[in-house]
């Protein structure tokens, strides 16, 4: 019997299999893996020693193979983000020793600067050729627009209300130090 395992076993791979290639003797083999499976191909997802006993009319044979997955590594570009116009965001994923990156922008550097809203993805490869990917969505915030209306004159002892309410859910800081959307004024000023 010849056992073959996928040449590259990366942590989390769902297609890692051990396949038997039984030669010689009579056909109609029965298979019994130490996992309880009874097929000629065994899908594996964890490190371990896998043994197979197979039988036919001519006898029984047993063999085993040790399977080790390369260790996992995280790739995280962070949460999706809102960007203000004119701002930039530096993206720099952790790269395993001996690894490299490929960005959806076509760049290969460990750090890129995103200057406009976009969906940006990265593929990070370790030294074994295993790959992990992540994507970040960068959306634009609309420019803040506040209109306090035209300049106006007030009589002495009058009180007026200035309304700076903006639909964008912003925070406020008036020249008076107040932090509400509206303020009452009784003195001239800007």
PDB file of C-alpha atoms in Angstrom:
ATOM      1  CA  UNK A   1       0.000   0.000   0.000  1.00  0.00           C
ATOM      2  CA  UNK A   2       1.214   3.493  -0.840  1.00  0.00           C
ATOM      3  CA  UNK A   3      -0.097   6.386   1.208  1.00  0.00           C
ATOM      4  CA  UNK A   4      -0.057   9.888  -0.157  1.00  0.00           C
ATOM      5  CA  UNK A   5      -0.839  13.046   1.750  1.00  0.00           C
ATOM      6  CA  UNK A   6      -1.276  16.523   0.357  1.00  0.00           C
ATOM      7  CA  UNK A   7       2.215  18.003   0.010  1.00  0.00           C
ATOM      8  CA  UNK A   8       1.257  21.193   1.820  1.00  0.00           C
ATOM      9  CA  UNK A   9      -0.937  20.867   4.895  1.00  0.00           C
ATOM     10  CA  UNK A  10      -1.916  24.287   6.173  1.00  0.00           C
ATOM     11  CA  UNK A  11      -3.854  24.729   9.380  1.00  0.00           C
ATOM     12  CA  UNK A  12      -7.583  24.859   8.655  1.00  0.00           C
ATOM     13  CA  UNK A  13      -7.387  23.239   5.218  1.00  0.00           C
ATOM     14  CA  UNK A  14     -10.535  21.250   4.605  1.00  0.00           C
ATOM     15  CA  UNK A  15      -9.208  19.328   1.629  1.00  0.00           C
ATOM     16  CA  UNK A  16      -6.339  17.471   3.304  1.00  0.00           C
ATOM     17  CA  UNK A  17      -6.731  13.773   2.593  1.00  0.00           C
ATOM     18  CA  UNK A  18      -4.814  10.559   2.984  1.00  0.00           C
ATOM     19  CA  UNK A  19      -5.470   8.329   0.000  1.00  0.00           C
ATOM     20  CA  UNK A  20      -4.517   4.674  -0.197  1.00  0.00           C
ATOM     21  CA  UNK A  21      -3.156   3.077  -3.307  1.00  0.00           C
ATOM     22  CA  UNK A  22      -3.530  -0.637  -2.713  1.00  0.00           C
ATOM     23  CA  UNK A  23      -1.665  -2.935  -5.101  1.00  0.00           C
ATOM     24  CA  UNK A  24      -1.308  -6.671  -5.350  1.00  0.00           C
ATOM     25  CA  UNK A  25      -3.478  -9.469  -4.048  1.00  0.00           C
ATOM     26  CA  UNK A  26      -7.152  -9.904  -4.645  1.00  0.00           C
ATOM     27  CA  UNK A  27      -9.484  -6.937  -4.986  1.00  0.00           C
ATOM     28  CA  UNK A  28     -12.475  -6.168  -2.718  1.00  0.00           C
ATOM     29  CA  UNK A  29     -10.430  -4.575   0.060  1.00  0.00           C
ATOM     30  CA  UNK A  30     -12.010  -3.499   3.334  1.00  0.00           C
ATOM     31  CA  UNK A  31     -10.528  -0.506   5.132  1.00  0.00           C
ATOM     32  CA  UNK A  32     -10.433   0.268   8.827  1.00  0.00           C
ATOM     33  CA  UNK A  33      -8.790   3.519  10.002  1.00  0.00           C
ATOM     34  CA  UNK A  34      -7.914   4.219  13.628  1.00  0.00           C
ATOM     35  CA  UNK A  35     -10.491   7.042  13.377  1.00  0.00           C
ATOM     36  CA  UNK A  36     -13.308   4.560  12.757  1.00  0.00           C
ATOM     37  CA  UNK A  37     -13.639   5.470   9.066  1.00  0.00           C
ATOM     38  CA  UNK A  38     -13.934   2.627   6.564  1.00  0.00           C
ATOM     39  CA  UNK A  39     -13.163   4.327   3.228  1.00  0.00           C
ATOM     40  CA  UNK A  40     -10.022   4.230   1.094  1.00  0.00           C
ATOM     41  CA  UNK A  41      -9.604   8.015   1.452  1.00  0.00           C
ATOM     42  CA  UNK A  42      -9.541   9.778   4.827  1.00  0.00           C
ATOM     43  CA  UNK A  43     -10.167  13.499   5.198  1.00  0.00           C
ATOM     44  CA  UNK A  44      -8.029  14.944   7.990  1.00  0.00           C
ATOM     45  CA  UNK A  45      -8.118  18.242   9.853  1.00  0.00           C
ATOM     46  CA  UNK A  46      -5.782  17.739  12.814  1.00  0.00           C
ATOM     47  CA  UNK A  47      -2.224  16.608  13.474  1.00  0.00           C
ATOM     48  CA  UNK A  48      -1.830  12.986  14.371  1.00  0.00           C
ATOM     49  CA  UNK A  49      -0.782   9.491  13.501  1.00  0.00           C
ATOM     50  CA  UNK A  50      -3.288   7.829  11.211  1.00  0.00           C
ATOM     51  CA  UNK A  51      -3.199   4.084  10.802  1.00  0.00           C
ATOM     52  CA  UNK A  52      -5.059   1.870   8.390  1.00  0.00           C
ATOM     53  CA  UNK A  53      -5.743  -1.821   8.469  1.00  0.00           C
ATOM     54  CA  UNK A  54      -6.977  -3.212   5.201  1.00  0.00           C
ATOM     55  CA  UNK A  55      -8.027  -6.711   4.374  1.00  0.00           C
ATOM     56  CA  UNK A  56      -9.022  -8.890   1.459  1.00  0.00           C
ATOM     57  CA  UNK A  57      -9.326 -12.626   0.825  1.00  0.00           C
ATOM     58  CA  UNK A  58      -5.537 -12.975   0.897  1.00  0.00           C
ATOM     59  CA  UNK A  59      -4.920 -11.425   4.325  1.00  0.00           C
ATOM     60  CA  UNK A  60      -4.567  -8.256   6.366  1.00  0.00           C
ATOM     61  CA  UNK A  61      -1.981  -5.454   6.384  1.00  0.00           C
ATOM     62  CA  UNK A  62      -1.530  -2.414   8.600  1.00  0.00           C
ATOM     63  CA  UNK A  63       0.420   0.797   8.039  1.00  0.00           C
ATOM     64  CA  UNK A  64       0.451   4.301   9.507  1.00  0.00           C
ATOM     65  CA  UNK A  65       1.433   7.851   8.578  1.00  0.00           C
ATOM     66  CA  UNK A  66       2.130  10.883  10.753  1.00  0.00           C
ATOM     67  CA  UNK A  67       0.499  14.094   9.592  1.00  0.00           C
ATOM     68  CA  UNK A  68       1.543  17.542  10.798  1.00  0.00           C
ATOM     69  CA  UNK A  69      -0.174  20.749   9.776  1.00  0.00           C
ATOM     70  CA  UNK A  70       1.851  23.938   9.578  1.00  0.00           C
ATOM     71  CA  UNK A  71       0.850  26.351  12.374  1.00  0.00           C
ATOM     72  CA  UNK A  72      -1.867  28.914  11.785  1.00  0.00           C
ATOM     73  CA  UNK A  73      -1.143  32.633  11.715  1.00  0.00           C
ATOM     74  CA  UNK A  74      -3.607  35.505  12.041  1.00  0.00           C
ATOM     75  CA  UNK A  75      -4.183  38.164   9.397  1.00  0.00           C
ATOM     76  CA  UNK A  76      -6.277  41.113  10.533  1.00  0.00           C
ATOM     77  CA  UNK A  77      -6.574  44.482   8.789  1.00  0.00           C
ATOM     78  CA  UNK A  78      -8.954  45.729  11.469  1.00  0.00           C
ATOM     79  CA  UNK A  79     -12.614  46.637  11.384  1.00  0.00           C
ATOM     80  CA  UNK A  80     -14.265  48.259   8.396  1.00  0.00           C
ATOM     81  CA  UNK A  81     -13.649  51.994   8.722  1.00  0.00           C
ATOM     82  CA  UNK A  82     -15.165  55.346   7.804  1.00  0.00           C
ATOM     83  CA  UNK A  83     -12.699  57.855   6.311  1.00  0.00           C
ATOM     84  CA  UNK A  84     -12.952  61.607   6.173  1.00  0.00           C
ATOM     85  CA  UNK A  85     -12.013  63.275   2.902  1.00  0.00           C
ATOM     86  CA  UNK A  86      -8.291  63.982   2.753  1.00  0.00           C
ATOM     87  CA  UNK A  87      -7.354  61.424   5.412  1.00  0.00           C
ATOM     88  CA  UNK A  88      -5.265  58.292   4.853  1.00  0.00           C
ATOM     89  CA  UNK A  89      -5.097  54.909   6.539  1.00  0.00           C
ATOM     90  CA  UNK A  90      -1.930  52.815   6.819  1.00  0.00           C
ATOM     91  CA  UNK A  91      -2.478  49.055   6.585  1.00  0.00           C
ATOM     92  CA  UNK A  92       0.225  46.666   7.761  1.00  0.00           C
ATOM     93  CA  UNK A  93      -0.650  43.051   8.566  1.00  0.00           C
ATOM     94  CA  UNK A  94       1.617  40.821  10.637  1.00  0.00           C
ATOM     95  CA  UNK A  95       3.780  38.753   8.296  1.00  0.00           C
ATOM     96  CA  UNK A  96       5.235  35.448   9.512  1.00  0.00           C
ATOM     97  CA  UNK A  97       9.001  35.048   9.330  1.00  0.00           C
ATOM     98  CA  UNK A  98      10.001  34.254   5.762  1.00  0.00           C
ATOM     99  CA  UNK A  99       6.552  35.206   4.459  1.00  0.00           C
ATOM    100  CA  UNK A 100       5.298  37.822   2.038  1.00  0.00           C
ATOM    101  CA  UNK A 101       2.161  39.718   1.057  1.00  0.00           C
ATOM    102  CA  UNK A 102       0.132  40.446  -2.050  1.00  0.00           C
ATOM    103  CA  UNK A 103      -2.390  43.292  -1.905  1.00  0.00           C
ATOM    104  CA  UNK A 104      -5.518  43.628  -4.048  1.00  0.00           C
ATOM    105  CA  UNK A 105      -3.906  46.855  -5.277  1.00  0.00           C
ATOM    106  CA  UNK A 106      -1.068  44.816  -6.833  1.00  0.00           C
ATOM    107  CA  UNK A 107       1.473  45.973  -4.255  1.00  0.00           C
ATOM    108  CA  UNK A 108       3.863  43.586  -2.492  1.00  0.00           C
ATOM    109  CA  UNK A 109       5.082  45.798   0.374  1.00  0.00           C
ATOM    110  CA  UNK A 110       4.369  45.085   4.029  1.00  0.00           C
ATOM    111  CA  UNK A 111       2.699  48.507   4.462  1.00  0.00           C
ATOM    112  CA  UNK A 112       0.359  50.357   2.144  1.00  0.00           C
ATOM    113  CA  UNK A 113      -1.345  53.702   2.565  1.00  0.00           C
ATOM    114  CA  UNK A 114      -4.973  53.895   1.471  1.00  0.00           C
ATOM    115  CA  UNK A 115      -5.897  57.414   0.386  1.00  0.00           C
ATOM    116  CA  UNK A 116      -9.505  56.986  -0.716  1.00  0.00           C
ATOM    117  CA  UNK A 117     -12.558  54.853   0.035  1.00  0.00           C
ATOM    118  CA  UNK A 118     -12.130  51.316  -1.270  1.00  0.00           C
ATOM    119  CA  UNK A 119     -12.307  47.632  -0.501  1.00  0.00           C
ATOM    120  CA  UNK A 120      -8.752  46.474   0.130  1.00  0.00           C
ATOM    121  CA  UNK A 121      -7.689  42.845   0.516  1.00  0.00           C
ATOM    122  CA  UNK A 122      -4.424  41.226   1.462  1.00  0.00           C
ATOM    123  CA  UNK A 123      -3.101  37.695   1.039  1.00  0.00           C
ATOM    124  CA  UNK A 124      -0.332  36.850   3.506  1.00  0.00           C
ATOM    125  CA  UNK A 125       1.858  33.826   2.791  1.00  0.00           C
ATOM    126  CA  UNK A 126       4.079  32.132   5.357  1.00  0.00           C
ATOM    127  CA  UNK A 127       7.414  30.466   4.536  1.00  0.00           C
ATOM    128  CA  UNK A 128       5.587  27.162   3.920  1.00  0.00           C
ATOM    129  CA  UNK A 129       3.294  28.640   1.269  1.00  0.00           C
ATOM    130  CA  UNK A 130       0.209  28.663   3.496  1.00  0.00           C
ATOM    131  CA  UNK A 131      -2.003  31.678   2.892  1.00  0.00           C
ATOM    132  CA  UNK A 132      -4.432  33.666   5.017  1.00  0.00           C
ATOM    133  CA  UNK A 133      -6.515  36.569   3.741  1.00  0.00           C
ATOM    134  CA  UNK A 134      -8.411  39.549   5.094  1.00  0.00           C
ATOM    135  CA  UNK A 135     -10.403  42.407   3.605  1.00  0.00           C
ATOM    136  CA  UNK A 136     -11.247  45.853   4.928  1.00  0.00           C
ATOM    137  CA  UNK A 137     -13.973  48.155   3.603  1.00  0.00           C
ATOM    138  CA  UNK A 138     -13.096  51.852   3.775  1.00  0.00           C
ATOM    139  CA  UNK A 139     -16.120  54.086   3.276  1.00  0.00           C
ATOM    140  CA  UNK A 140     -16.209  57.859   2.898  1.00  0.00           C
ATOM    141  CA  UNK A 141     -17.926  60.116   5.356  1.00  0.00           C
ATOM    142  CA  UNK A 142     -19.725  62.952   3.606  1.00  0.00           C
ATOM    143  CA  UNK A 143     -18.246  66.392   4.242  1.00  0.00           C
ATOM    144  CA  UNK A 144     -19.728  68.085   7.288  1.00  0.00           C
ATOM    145  CA  UNK A 145     -22.065  70.890   6.289  1.00  0.00           C
ATOM    146  CA  UNK A 146     -23.397  73.352   8.802  1.00  0.00           C
ATOM    147  CA  UNK A 147     -25.323  76.464   7.814  1.00  0.00           C
ATOM    148  CA  UNK A 148     -26.005  78.958  10.571  1.00  0.00           C
ATOM    149  CA  UNK A 149     -27.817  81.220   8.130  1.00  0.00           C
ATOM    150  CA  UNK A 150     -26.934  84.744   7.035  1.00  0.00           C
ATOM    151  CA  UNK A 151     -25.269  87.277   9.311  1.00  0.00           C
ATOM    152  CA  UNK A 152     -27.811  89.330  11.260  1.00  0.00           C
ATOM    153  CA  UNK A 153     -28.102  92.254  13.660  1.00  0.00           C
ATOM    154  CA  UNK A 154     -29.572  92.096  17.149  1.00  0.00           C
ATOM    155  CA  UNK A 155     -30.955  94.683  19.493  1.00  0.00           C
ATOM    156  CA  UNK A 156     -29.440  95.104  22.904  1.00  0.00           C
ATOM    157  CA  UNK A 157     -30.930  92.632  25.428  1.00  0.00           C
ATOM    158  CA  UNK A 158     -32.300  90.394  22.641  1.00  0.00           C
ATOM    159  CA  UNK A 159     -31.580  86.673  22.764  1.00  0.00           C
ATOM    160  CA  UNK A 160     -31.234  84.614  19.602  1.00  0.00           C
ATOM    161  CA  UNK A 161     -30.690  80.916  19.063  1.00  0.00           C
ATOM    162  CA  UNK A 162     -28.073  79.590  16.696  1.00  0.00           C
ATOM    163  CA  UNK A 163     -28.752  76.110  15.377  1.00  0.00           C
ATOM    164  CA  UNK A 164     -25.800  74.112  14.085  1.00  0.00           C
ATOM    165  CA  UNK A 165     -27.620  70.789  13.907  1.00  0.00           C
ATOM    166  CA  UNK A 166     -26.094  68.516  11.298  1.00  0.00           C
ATOM    167  CA  UNK A 167     -27.678  65.271  10.068  1.00  0.00           C
ATOM    168  CA  UNK A 168     -24.310  63.488  10.161  1.00  0.00           C
ATOM    169  CA  UNK A 169     -24.231  62.832  13.893  1.00  0.00           C
ATOM    170  CA  UNK A 170     -21.268  65.061  14.671  1.00  0.00           C
ATOM    171  CA  UNK A 171     -20.051  66.536  17.937  1.00  0.00           C
ATOM    172  CA  UNK A 172     -20.088  70.288  18.505  1.00  0.00           C
ATOM    173  CA  UNK A 173     -17.720  72.864  19.935  1.00  0.00           C
ATOM    174  CA  UNK A 174     -18.827  76.493  19.716  1.00  0.00           C
ATOM    175  CA  UNK A 175     -16.482  79.458  20.167  1.00  0.00           C
ATOM    176  CA  UNK A 176     -18.212  79.957  23.533  1.00  0.00           C
ATOM    177  CA  UNK A 177     -17.063  76.512  24.687  1.00  0.00           C
ATOM    178  CA  UNK A 178     -20.568  75.018  24.545  1.00  0.00           C
ATOM    179  CA  UNK A 179     -20.947  71.529  23.052  1.00  0.00           C
ATOM    180  CA  UNK A 180     -24.669  71.358  22.190  1.00  0.00           C
ATOM    181  CA  UNK A 181     -26.183  71.584  18.693  1.00  0.00           C
ATOM    182  CA  UNK A 182     -27.885  74.897  19.529  1.00  0.00           C
ATOM    183  CA  UNK A 183     -26.823  77.834  21.666  1.00  0.00           C
ATOM    184  CA  UNK A 184     -28.522  81.014  22.850  1.00  0.00           C
ATOM    185  CA  UNK A 185     -26.615  84.242  22.285  1.00  0.00           C
ATOM    186  CA  UNK A 186     -27.151  87.701  23.668  1.00  0.00           C
ATOM    187  CA  UNK A 187     -23.898  89.404  22.689  1.00  0.00           C
ATOM    188  CA  UNK A 188     -22.564  90.345  19.263  1.00  0.00           C
ATOM    189  CA  UNK A 189     -19.696  88.268  17.956  1.00  0.00           C
ATOM    190  CA  UNK A 190     -18.576  85.668  15.441  1.00  0.00           C
TER     191      UNK A 190
END
